[in-house]
Amino acid sequence: MNNLEQIGWNQTIQDIEKETLARVITVQKNSYQVTDGTLDYMAHLSGKFMNQAINPLDFPAVGDWVEVLKLPDERKAVINRVLPRASQFVRQAAGTKTEPQIVAANIDTVFIVNSLNHDLNLRRMERYILSTYESGASPVIVLTKKDECSPDEVEEVISHVEGIAVGLPIIPLSNVTKEGIDLLMEHLLPMRTAALLGSSGVGKSTLVNTLLGKEVQDTKDIRSTDSKGRHTTTHREMFRLPNGALLIDTPGMRELQLWEGESAMESAFQDVEAFEEACKFNDCQHDTEPGCQVREAIENGELSEERFQSYLKLQRELAYEKRRQDQKAQLEEKSKWKKVSKNQRDSYNFRKMR
């Protein structure tokens, strides 16, 4: 096994020298840290890269494989290009701009972390599940702080989560007693990459410390009034666990605004779509039509009204985001051709003056 395989390399790309390969392990604004499995390097983007990158998705993210020029004596590297991604978890960037933000790349598993307290939010969890399916990774639900709840409380929460995490592994655990850690390790395999995603205060950084067996991430107590946490992790970082697995820790996200997910609705809401497909009419609006299996499922308790309304809301949100993205793409295309036209005019006028 070579050093690249130890940090997750399992791709076959013919037009690249293995000596130039590295993986991004930390991103902090415009600063990157990469590793080739032997040495870590502080890295920056080449001038050519900066000139050619036009979209936020073009820039490196934690987990990316990149082609670099290494400067071993200085422990520095220059990133020349990002290799094609096997998977990418993307969200709508915070703020008012319409642009994507990559949370993690080339991940096999996403641990959707929530705590077993009153900050548990099923609707938010649905968003994470949808985005994980869209990313190409496999979702696993992790419920922390089991030691703070009674067995009956844990079972009640699990039953609620099962209603929206259809067919997914659900792992309740405690960083204090270590109960459930063995179940989590079944999804942390050597040379495979997982990412921890969830809100602040749910115990992601504490879980990283538990799995590494040492304090590498700062942690802070949550507010007892509403179980909400404070941001402790300020950047995305990849760690190598003792068993050879790779784990990405990410800052807490209070809200997860969708960027895409239309193709993953069937996986994330397979229960709702199964009822829809069973409706008598293909264009059933699930209102007063005869033979509507969705309304029947809600009435007999097989499907909750909240789950169905969440499904409709996410569909509307995705349609709205798609329209915004299309409008932005049109404006960018128009701006690009205006710039090309201006350059051509300037060139023509310059030649005439000569």
mmCIF file of C-alpha atoms in Angstrom:
data_model
loop_
_atom_site.group_PDB
_atom_site.id
_atom_site.type_symbol
_atom_site.label_atom_id
_atom_site.label_comp_id
_atom_site.label_asym_id
_atom_site.label_seq_id
_atom_site.Cartn_x
_atom_site.Cartn_y
_atom_site.Cartn_z
ATOM 1 C CA MET A 1 0.000 0.000 0.000
ATOM 2 C CA ASN A 2 1.430 3.401 -0.953
ATOM 3 C CA ASN A 3 1.076 6.647 0.974
ATOM 4 C CA LEU A 4 -1.582 8.032 -1.382
ATOM 5 C CA GLU A 5 -3.809 5.001 -0.814
ATOM 6 C CA GLN A 6 -3.515 5.561 2.933
ATOM 7 C CA ILE A 7 -5.108 8.998 2.507
ATOM 8 C CA GLY A 8 -7.935 7.665 0.331
ATOM 9 C CA TRP A 9 -6.589 7.536 -3.219
ATOM 10 C CA ASN A 10 -8.519 4.924 -5.217
ATOM 11 C CA GLN A 11 -8.934 6.622 -8.596
ATOM 12 C CA THR A 12 -7.336 5.865 -11.929
ATOM 13 C CA ILE A 13 -6.354 9.031 -13.752
ATOM 14 C CA GLN A 14 -3.931 8.468 -16.597
ATOM 15 C CA ASP A 15 -2.717 11.999 -17.290
ATOM 16 C CA ILE A 16 -1.178 12.784 -13.908
ATOM 17 C CA GLU A 17 2.085 11.933 -12.221
ATOM 18 C CA LYS A 18 1.544 10.426 -8.766
ATOM 19 C CA GLU A 19 4.445 12.541 -7.467
ATOM 20 C CA THR A 20 2.372 15.696 -8.066
ATOM 21 C CA LEU A 21 -0.714 14.428 -6.219
ATOM 22 C CA ALA A 22 -1.845 15.728 -2.838
ATOM 23 C CA ARG A 23 -5.058 15.903 -0.833
ATOM 24 C CA VAL A 24 -6.497 19.028 0.776
ATOM 25 C CA ILE A 25 -6.762 18.540 4.537
ATOM 26 C CA THR A 26 -7.456 22.105 5.734
ATOM 27 C CA VAL A 27 -9.067 25.199 4.198
ATOM 28 C CA GLN A 28 -8.934 28.578 5.949
ATOM 29 C CA LYS A 29 -10.110 31.386 3.677
ATOM 30 C CA ASN A 30 -7.420 31.548 0.959
ATOM 31 C CA SER A 31 -4.947 29.301 2.756
ATOM 32 C CA TYR A 32 -4.720 25.559 2.188
ATOM 33 C CA GLN A 33 -2.911 22.679 3.802
ATOM 34 C CA VAL A 34 -2.316 19.572 1.680
ATOM 35 C CA THR A 35 -0.705 16.196 2.261
ATOM 36 C CA ASP A 36 0.822 13.526 0.045
ATOM 37 C CA GLY A 37 0.571 10.937 2.819
ATOM 38 C CA THR A 38 4.175 11.511 3.870
ATOM 39 C CA LEU A 39 4.540 15.268 4.300
ATOM 40 C CA ASP A 40 2.096 18.113 4.872
ATOM 41 C CA TYR A 41 2.520 21.371 2.937
ATOM 42 C CA MET A 42 1.097 24.878 3.205
ATOM 43 C CA ALA A 43 -0.267 25.625 -0.247
ATOM 44 C CA HIS A 44 -1.544 28.488 -2.360
ATOM 45 C CA LEU A 45 -3.234 28.675 -5.750
ATOM 46 C CA SER A 46 -1.158 29.301 -8.871
ATOM 47 C CA GLY A 47 -1.716 32.473 -10.882
ATOM 48 C CA LYS A 48 -3.020 30.429 -13.805
ATOM 49 C CA PHE A 49 -5.507 28.702 -11.505
ATOM 50 C CA MET A 50 -6.764 32.035 -10.188
ATOM 51 C CA ASN A 51 -7.199 33.406 -13.709
ATOM 52 C CA GLN A 52 -9.147 30.377 -14.927
ATOM 53 C CA ALA A 53 -11.406 29.834 -11.886
ATOM 54 C CA ILE A 54 -14.781 31.480 -12.445
ATOM 55 C CA ASN A 55 -17.086 29.577 -10.084
ATOM 56 C CA PRO A 56 -16.841 28.878 -6.329
ATOM 57 C CA LEU A 57 -17.049 25.173 -7.192
ATOM 58 C CA ASP A 58 -13.756 25.507 -9.094
ATOM 59 C CA PHE A 59 -11.780 26.165 -5.907
ATOM 60 C CA PRO A 60 -10.299 23.440 -3.675
ATOM 61 C CA ALA A 61 -12.300 22.081 -0.746
ATOM 62 C CA VAL A 62 -11.317 19.777 2.103
ATOM 63 C CA GLY A 63 -11.103 16.259 0.711
ATOM 64 C CA ASP A 64 -10.160 17.366 -2.801
ATOM 65 C CA TRP A 65 -7.350 15.754 -4.736
ATOM 66 C CA VAL A 66 -5.136 18.386 -6.308
ATOM 67 C CA GLU A 67 -2.176 18.499 -8.662
ATOM 68 C CA VAL A 68 0.620 20.478 -7.022
ATOM 69 C CA LEU A 69 4.162 21.682 -7.467
ATOM 70 C CA LYS A 70 5.950 20.760 -4.247
ATOM 71 C CA LEU A 71 8.693 22.822 -2.633
ATOM 72 C CA PRO A 72 9.861 20.236 -0.063
ATOM 73 C CA ASP A 73 12.634 22.353 1.468
ATOM 74 C CA GLU A 74 10.121 25.066 2.347
ATOM 75 C CA ARG A 75 7.263 22.629 3.077
ATOM 76 C CA LYS A 76 5.161 24.670 0.648
ATOM 77 C CA ALA A 77 3.227 23.752 -2.485
ATOM 78 C CA VAL A 78 1.483 25.456 -5.401
ATOM 79 C CA ILE A 79 -1.937 24.114 -6.434
ATOM 80 C CA ASN A 80 -2.263 23.933 -10.220
ATOM 81 C CA ARG A 81 -5.604 22.158 -10.597
ATOM 82 C CA VAL A 82 -8.373 20.294 -8.784
ATOM 83 C CA LEU A 83 -9.013 16.741 -9.956
ATOM 84 C CA PRO A 84 -12.575 15.610 -10.789
ATOM 85 C CA ARG A 85 -14.577 14.862 -7.629
ATOM 86 C CA ALA A 86 -16.187 11.518 -6.861
ATOM 87 C CA SER A 87 -18.658 13.291 -4.536
ATOM 88 C CA GLN A 88 -19.254 16.777 -3.140
ATOM 89 C CA PHE A 89 -21.521 18.118 -0.411
ATOM 90 C CA VAL A 90 -22.728 21.525 -1.616
ATOM 91 C CA ARG A 91 -24.948 24.088 0.056
ATOM 92 C CA GLN A 92 -26.159 27.564 -0.815
ATOM 93 C CA ALA A 93 -23.554 29.949 0.626
ATOM 94 C CA ALA A 94 -24.610 32.081 3.573
ATOM 95 C CA GLY A 95 -25.712 35.607 2.754
ATOM 96 C CA THR A 96 -27.706 37.074 -0.101
ATOM 97 C CA LYS A 97 -25.495 36.027 -3.017
ATOM 98 C CA THR A 98 -26.628 33.168 -5.222
ATOM 99 C CA GLU A 99 -23.577 30.950 -5.144
ATOM 100 C CA PRO A 100 -22.616 27.457 -4.000
ATOM 101 C CA GLN A 101 -20.246 26.484 -1.221
ATOM 102 C CA ILE A 102 -18.538 23.092 -1.038
ATOM 103 C CA VAL A 103 -18.507 21.756 2.503
ATOM 104 C CA ALA A 104 -16.472 18.608 1.743
ATOM 105 C CA ALA A 105 -15.371 16.624 -1.310
ATOM 106 C CA ASN A 106 -14.634 12.990 -2.151
ATOM 107 C CA ILE A 107 -16.511 11.689 0.878
ATOM 108 C CA ASP A 108 -17.952 8.192 1.199
ATOM 109 C CA THR A 109 -20.124 8.744 4.283
ATOM 110 C CA VAL A 110 -21.794 11.752 5.904
ATOM 111 C CA PHE A 111 -22.515 11.519 9.619
ATOM 112 C CA ILE A 112 -25.521 13.769 10.217
ATOM 113 C CA VAL A 113 -24.960 14.666 13.869
ATOM 114 C CA ASN A 114 -27.756 15.749 16.212
ATOM 115 C CA SER A 115 -27.934 15.692 19.986
ATOM 116 C CA LEU A 116 -30.563 13.839 22.011
ATOM 117 C CA ASN A 117 -31.859 17.049 23.592
ATOM 118 C CA HIS A 118 -34.447 19.681 22.764
ATOM 119 C CA ASP A 119 -32.371 21.082 19.886
ATOM 120 C CA LEU A 120 -33.322 18.009 17.796
ATOM 121 C CA ASN A 121 -34.959 19.236 14.587
ATOM 122 C CA LEU A 122 -36.437 16.658 12.200
ATOM 123 C CA ARG A 123 -37.060 19.172 9.416
ATOM 124 C CA ARG A 124 -33.423 20.269 9.482
ATOM 125 C CA MET A 125 -32.366 16.623 9.469
ATOM 126 C CA GLU A 126 -34.408 16.063 6.295
ATOM 127 C CA ARG A 127 -32.391 18.796 4.592
ATOM 128 C CA TYR A 128 -29.113 17.134 5.542
ATOM 129 C CA ILE A 129 -30.349 13.746 4.306
ATOM 130 C CA LEU A 130 -31.461 15.243 0.990
ATOM 131 C CA SER A 131 -28.157 17.091 0.472
ATOM 132 C CA THR A 132 -26.159 13.987 1.408
ATOM 133 C CA TYR A 133 -27.942 11.828 -1.159
ATOM 134 C CA GLU A 134 -27.378 14.581 -3.724
ATOM 135 C CA SER A 135 -23.671 14.673 -2.844
ATOM 136 C CA GLY A 136 -23.152 11.036 -3.788
ATOM 137 C CA ALA A 137 -22.224 9.972 -0.236
ATOM 138 C CA SER A 138 -24.140 7.662 2.122
ATOM 139 C CA PRO A 139 -25.980 9.275 5.082
ATOM 140 C CA VAL A 140 -25.755 7.939 8.648
ATOM 141 C CA ILE A 141 -27.685 9.525 11.534
ATOM 142 C CA VAL A 142 -25.673 10.059 14.738
ATOM 143 C CA LEU A 143 -27.478 11.042 17.962
ATOM 144 C CA THR A 144 -25.068 12.273 20.635
ATOM 145 C CA LYS A 145 -25.347 12.861 24.402
ATOM 146 C CA LYS A 146 -27.068 9.552 25.091
ATOM 147 C CA ASP A 147 -25.774 9.731 28.686
ATOM 148 C CA GLU A 148 -28.033 12.756 29.308
ATOM 149 C CA CYS A 149 -31.247 10.877 28.458
ATOM 150 C CA SER A 150 -33.190 7.962 29.891
ATOM 151 C CA PRO A 151 -33.568 4.780 27.794
ATOM 152 C CA ASP A 152 -37.240 5.641 27.181
ATOM 153 C CA GLU A 153 -36.311 9.129 25.948
ATOM 154 C CA VAL A 154 -33.710 7.674 23.580
ATOM 155 C CA GLU A 155 -36.204 5.179 22.160
ATOM 156 C CA GLU A 156 -38.793 7.933 21.664
ATOM 157 C CA VAL A 157 -36.347 10.117 19.731
ATOM 158 C CA ILE A 158 -35.213 7.170 17.594
ATOM 159 C CA SER A 159 -38.825 6.370 16.688
ATOM 160 C CA HIS A 160 -39.328 9.982 15.502
ATOM 161 C CA VAL A 161 -36.083 9.937 13.514
ATOM 162 C CA GLU A 162 -36.976 6.611 11.875
ATOM 163 C CA GLY A 163 -40.029 8.346 10.414
ATOM 164 C CA ILE A 164 -37.867 10.663 8.303
ATOM 165 C CA ALA A 165 -34.588 8.725 7.966
ATOM 166 C CA VAL A 166 -36.138 5.861 6.027
ATOM 167 C CA GLY A 167 -33.832 2.837 5.996
ATOM 168 C CA LEU A 168 -30.814 4.742 7.316
ATOM 169 C CA PRO A 169 -28.503 3.622 10.143
ATOM 170 C CA ILE A 170 -29.295 5.504 13.373
ATOM 171 C CA ILE A 171 -26.549 5.473 16.013
ATOM 172 C CA PRO A 172 -27.191 6.871 19.512
ATOM 173 C CA LEU A 173 -23.920 7.359 21.382
ATOM 174 C CA SER A 174 -22.197 9.052 24.296
ATOM 175 C CA ASN A 175 -18.780 10.691 24.243
ATOM 176 C CA VAL A 176 -18.760 10.354 28.041
ATOM 177 C CA THR A 177 -19.484 6.631 28.462
ATOM 178 C CA LYS A 178 -18.272 5.710 24.925
ATOM 179 C CA GLU A 179 -21.497 3.728 24.427
ATOM 180 C CA GLY A 180 -22.288 3.482 20.690
ATOM 181 C CA ILE A 181 -18.756 4.343 19.518
ATOM 182 C CA ASP A 182 -18.250 0.738 18.382
ATOM 183 C CA LEU A 183 -21.336 1.020 16.148
ATOM 184 C CA LEU A 184 -19.996 4.245 14.670
ATOM 185 C CA MET A 185 -16.635 2.610 13.925
ATOM 186 C CA GLU A 186 -18.421 0.111 11.665
ATOM 187 C CA HIS A 187 -18.925 3.049 9.256
ATOM 188 C CA LEU A 188 -15.353 4.357 9.617
ATOM 189 C CA LEU A 189 -13.301 2.078 7.412
ATOM 190 C CA PRO A 190 -9.567 2.309 6.627
ATOM 191 C CA MET A 191 -8.757 4.562 3.641
ATOM 192 C CA ARG A 192 -12.393 5.697 3.402
ATOM 193 C CA THR A 193 -13.507 9.274 4.074
ATOM 194 C CA ALA A 194 -16.373 10.438 6.275
ATOM 195 C CA ALA A 195 -17.575 13.921 7.237
ATOM 196 C CA LEU A 196 -19.297 15.181 10.382
ATOM 197 C CA LEU A 197 -22.106 17.644 9.628
ATOM 198 C CA GLY A 198 -24.578 19.302 11.965
ATOM 199 C CA SER A 199 -25.349 22.342 14.092
ATOM 200 C CA SER A 200 -23.049 23.927 16.670
ATOM 201 C CA GLY A 201 -23.052 22.276 20.066
ATOM 202 C CA VAL A 202 -24.137 18.784 18.974
ATOM 203 C CA GLY A 203 -20.766 17.285 19.870
ATOM 204 C CA LYS A 204 -18.905 16.978 16.545
ATOM 205 C CA SER A 205 -15.581 18.274 17.866
ATOM 206 C CA THR A 206 -15.905 16.211 21.052
ATOM 207 C CA LEU A 207 -16.551 13.162 18.886
ATOM 208 C CA VAL A 208 -13.368 13.872 16.875
ATOM 209 C CA ASN A 209 -11.403 14.026 20.154
ATOM 210 C CA THR A 210 -12.999 10.756 21.301
ATOM 211 C CA LEU A 211 -12.168 8.944 18.067
ATOM 212 C CA LEU A 212 -8.590 10.247 18.004
ATOM 213 C CA GLY A 213 -8.059 9.541 21.693
ATOM 214 C CA LYS A 214 -6.628 13.016 22.292
ATOM 215 C CA GLU A 215 -7.707 16.661 22.474
ATOM 216 C CA VAL A 216 -7.198 18.148 19.001
ATOM 217 C CA GLN A 217 -10.418 20.173 18.691
ATOM 218 C CA ASP A 218 -11.604 22.926 21.044
ATOM 219 C CA THR A 219 -14.983 22.331 22.648
ATOM 220 C CA LYS A 220 -17.413 24.566 24.516
ATOM 221 C CA ASP A 221 -20.471 23.971 26.651
ATOM 222 C CA ILE A 222 -23.923 24.544 25.185
ATOM 223 C CA ARG A 223 -26.539 26.874 26.662
ATOM 224 C CA SER A 224 -28.689 24.930 29.110
ATOM 225 C CA THR A 225 -31.780 27.023 28.291
ATOM 226 C CA ASP A 226 -32.205 25.844 24.702
ATOM 227 C CA SER A 227 -29.371 23.312 24.119
ATOM 228 C CA LYS A 228 -27.879 25.528 21.412
ATOM 229 C CA GLY A 229 -24.140 25.566 21.025
ATOM 230 C CA ARG A 230 -21.441 28.077 20.263
ATOM 231 C CA HIS A 231 -19.155 27.818 17.243
ATOM 232 C CA THR A 232 -15.912 26.107 18.246
ATOM 233 C CA THR A 233 -14.702 24.679 14.930
ATOM 234 C CA THR A 234 -13.927 27.639 12.649
ATOM 235 C CA HIS A 235 -12.626 25.781 9.614
ATOM 236 C CA ARG A 236 -12.914 22.430 7.855
ATOM 237 C CA GLU A 237 -10.199 19.917 8.597
ATOM 238 C CA MET A 238 -9.458 16.276 7.800
ATOM 239 C CA PHE A 239 -8.028 13.915 10.421
ATOM 240 C CA ARG A 240 -6.531 10.443 10.122
ATOM 241 C CA LEU A 241 -7.955 8.097 12.737
ATOM 242 C CA PRO A 242 -5.875 5.339 14.403
ATOM 243 C CA ASN A 243 -7.624 2.655 12.305
ATOM 244 C CA GLY A 244 -6.713 4.396 9.024
ATOM 245 C CA ALA A 245 -10.096 6.025 8.365
ATOM 246 C CA LEU A 246 -10.265 9.700 7.348
ATOM 247 C CA LEU A 247 -12.682 12.048 9.092
ATOM 248 C CA ILE A 248 -13.589 15.633 8.172
ATOM 249 C CA ASP A 249 -14.821 17.958 10.919
ATOM 250 C CA THR A 250 -16.826 21.011 9.829
ATOM 251 C CA PRO A 251 -18.100 24.202 11.519
ATOM 252 C CA GLY A 252 -21.660 24.037 12.800
ATOM 253 C CA MET A 253 -24.435 25.085 10.429
ATOM 254 C CA ARG A 254 -27.557 26.429 12.082
ATOM 255 C CA GLU A 255 -29.366 26.515 8.739
ATOM 256 C CA LEU A 256 -28.688 24.450 5.652
ATOM 257 C CA GLN A 257 -29.841 26.308 2.564
ATOM 258 C CA LEU A 258 -30.208 23.936 -0.359
ATOM 259 C CA TRP A 259 -28.223 24.442 -3.543
ATOM 260 C CA GLU A 260 -29.441 21.368 -5.393
ATOM 261 C CA GLY A 261 -31.252 18.158 -4.544
ATOM 262 C CA GLU A 262 -33.981 17.608 -7.092
ATOM 263 C CA SER A 263 -32.500 14.298 -8.236
ATOM 264 C CA ALA A 264 -32.229 13.080 -4.629
ATOM 265 C CA MET A 265 -35.846 13.716 -3.581
ATOM 266 C CA GLU A 266 -36.794 10.138 -4.464
ATOM 267 C CA SER A 267 -34.144 8.741 -2.099
ATOM 268 C CA ALA A 268 -34.720 11.195 0.748
ATOM 269 C CA PHE A 269 -38.534 10.993 0.547
ATOM 270 C CA GLN A 270 -39.042 7.476 -0.757
ATOM 271 C CA ASP A 271 -41.980 6.970 1.623
ATOM 272 C CA VAL A 272 -43.863 10.045 0.339
ATOM 273 C CA GLU A 273 -43.134 9.296 -3.309
ATOM 274 C CA ALA A 274 -44.319 5.691 -2.906
ATOM 275 C CA PHE A 275 -47.713 6.976 -1.759
ATOM 276 C CA GLU A 276 -47.765 9.517 -4.609
ATOM 277 C CA GLU A 277 -47.131 6.826 -7.196
ATOM 278 C CA ALA A 278 -50.025 4.797 -5.792
ATOM 279 C CA CYS A 279 -52.523 7.647 -6.310
ATOM 280 C CA LYS A 280 -55.387 6.928 -8.724
ATOM 281 C CA PHE A 281 -54.553 9.925 -10.935
ATOM 282 C CA ASN A 282 -51.069 10.785 -12.205
ATOM 283 C CA ASP A 283 -51.721 14.512 -11.739
ATOM 284 C CA CYS A 284 -53.214 14.105 -8.259
ATOM 285 C CA GLN A 285 -52.874 17.293 -6.205
ATOM 286 C CA HIS A 286 -53.336 15.361 -2.928
ATOM 287 C CA ASP A 287 -56.250 17.491 -1.902
ATOM 288 C CA THR A 288 -59.780 16.218 -2.532
ATOM 289 C CA GLU A 289 -59.192 13.854 -5.464
ATOM 290 C CA PRO A 290 -60.678 10.356 -5.131
ATOM 291 C CA GLY A 291 -58.160 7.553 -4.717
ATOM 292 C CA CYS A 292 -55.459 9.815 -3.247
ATOM 293 C CA GLN A 293 -53.103 7.504 -1.364
ATOM 294 C CA VAL A 294 -51.184 10.409 0.188
ATOM 295 C CA ARG A 295 -54.248 11.802 1.987
ATOM 296 C CA GLU A 296 -55.287 8.280 2.990
ATOM 297 C CA ALA A 297 -51.808 7.607 4.429
ATOM 298 C CA ILE A 298 -51.962 10.850 6.433
ATOM 299 C CA GLU A 299 -55.439 10.050 7.746
ATOM 300 C CA ASN A 300 -54.519 6.529 8.874
ATOM 301 C CA GLY A 301 -51.211 7.614 10.438
ATOM 302 C CA GLU A 302 -48.820 5.989 7.955
ATOM 303 C CA LEU A 303 -47.522 9.428 6.932
ATOM 304 C CA SER A 304 -47.412 12.567 9.061
ATOM 305 C CA GLU A 305 -48.798 15.839 7.770
ATOM 306 C CA GLU A 306 -45.548 17.554 8.840
ATOM 307 C CA ARG A 307 -43.466 15.154 6.737
ATOM 308 C CA PHE A 308 -45.652 15.715 3.667
ATOM 309 C CA GLN A 309 -45.642 19.508 4.068
ATOM 310 C CA SER A 310 -41.849 19.425 4.438
ATOM 311 C CA TYR A 311 -41.643 17.455 1.181
ATOM 312 C CA LEU A 312 -43.729 20.091 -0.616
ATOM 313 C CA LYS A 313 -41.747 22.947 0.942
ATOM 314 C CA LEU A 314 -38.393 21.487 -0.156
ATOM 315 C CA GLN A 315 -39.726 20.966 -3.674
ATOM 316 C CA ARG A 316 -40.761 24.636 -3.833
ATOM 317 C CA GLU A 317 -37.421 25.747 -2.409
ATOM 318 C CA LEU A 318 -35.456 23.704 -4.957
ATOM 319 C CA ALA A 319 -37.556 25.090 -7.813
ATOM 320 C CA TYR A 320 -36.951 28.640 -6.545
ATOM 321 C CA GLU A 321 -33.181 28.048 -6.228
ATOM 322 C CA LYS A 322 -33.077 26.617 -9.758
ATOM 323 C CA ARG A 323 -34.761 29.744 -11.136
ATOM 324 C CA ARG A 324 -32.297 31.973 -9.251
ATOM 325 C CA GLN A 325 -29.336 29.969 -10.515
ATOM 326 C CA ASP A 326 -30.645 30.081 -14.100
ATOM 327 C CA GLN A 327 -31.106 33.849 -13.892
ATOM 328 C CA LYS A 328 -27.600 34.273 -12.479
ATOM 329 C CA ALA A 329 -26.140 32.061 -15.233
ATOM 330 C CA GLN A 330 -27.903 34.146 -17.891
ATOM 331 C CA LEU A 331 -26.569 37.397 -16.407
ATOM 332 C CA GLU A 332 -23.049 35.969 -16.180
ATOM 333 C CA GLU A 333 -23.211 34.777 -19.796
ATOM 334 C CA LYS A 334 -24.473 38.180 -20.917
ATOM 335 C CA SER A 335 -21.716 39.924 -18.945
ATOM 336 C CA LYS A 336 -19.082 37.621 -20.442
ATOM 337 C CA TRP A 337 -20.114 38.367 -24.023
ATOM 338 C CA LYS A 338 -20.315 42.109 -23.317
ATOM 339 C CA LYS A 339 -16.729 41.898 -22.102
ATOM 340 C CA VAL A 340 -15.669 39.911 -25.193
ATOM 341 C CA SER A 341 -17.427 42.416 -27.466
ATOM 342 C CA LYS A 342 -15.749 45.348 -25.682
ATOM 343 C CA ASN A 343 -12.327 43.723 -26.015
ATOM 344 C CA GLN A 344 -12.932 43.170 -29.742
ATOM 345 C CA ARG A 345 -13.980 46.815 -30.215
ATOM 346 C CA ASP A 346 -10.960 48.061 -28.284
ATOM 347 C CA SER A 347 -8.682 45.857 -30.369
ATOM 348 C CA TYR A 348 -10.321 47.066 -33.604
ATOM 349 C CA ASN A 349 -10.009 50.757 -32.585
ATOM 350 C CA PHE A 350 -6.365 50.225 -31.620
ATOM 351 C CA ARG A 351 -5.583 48.749 -35.046
ATOM 352 C CA LYS A 352 -7.383 51.664 -36.781
ATOM 353 C CA MET A 353 -5.340 54.195 -34.838
ATOM 354 C CA ARG A 354 -2.165 52.531 -36.044
#
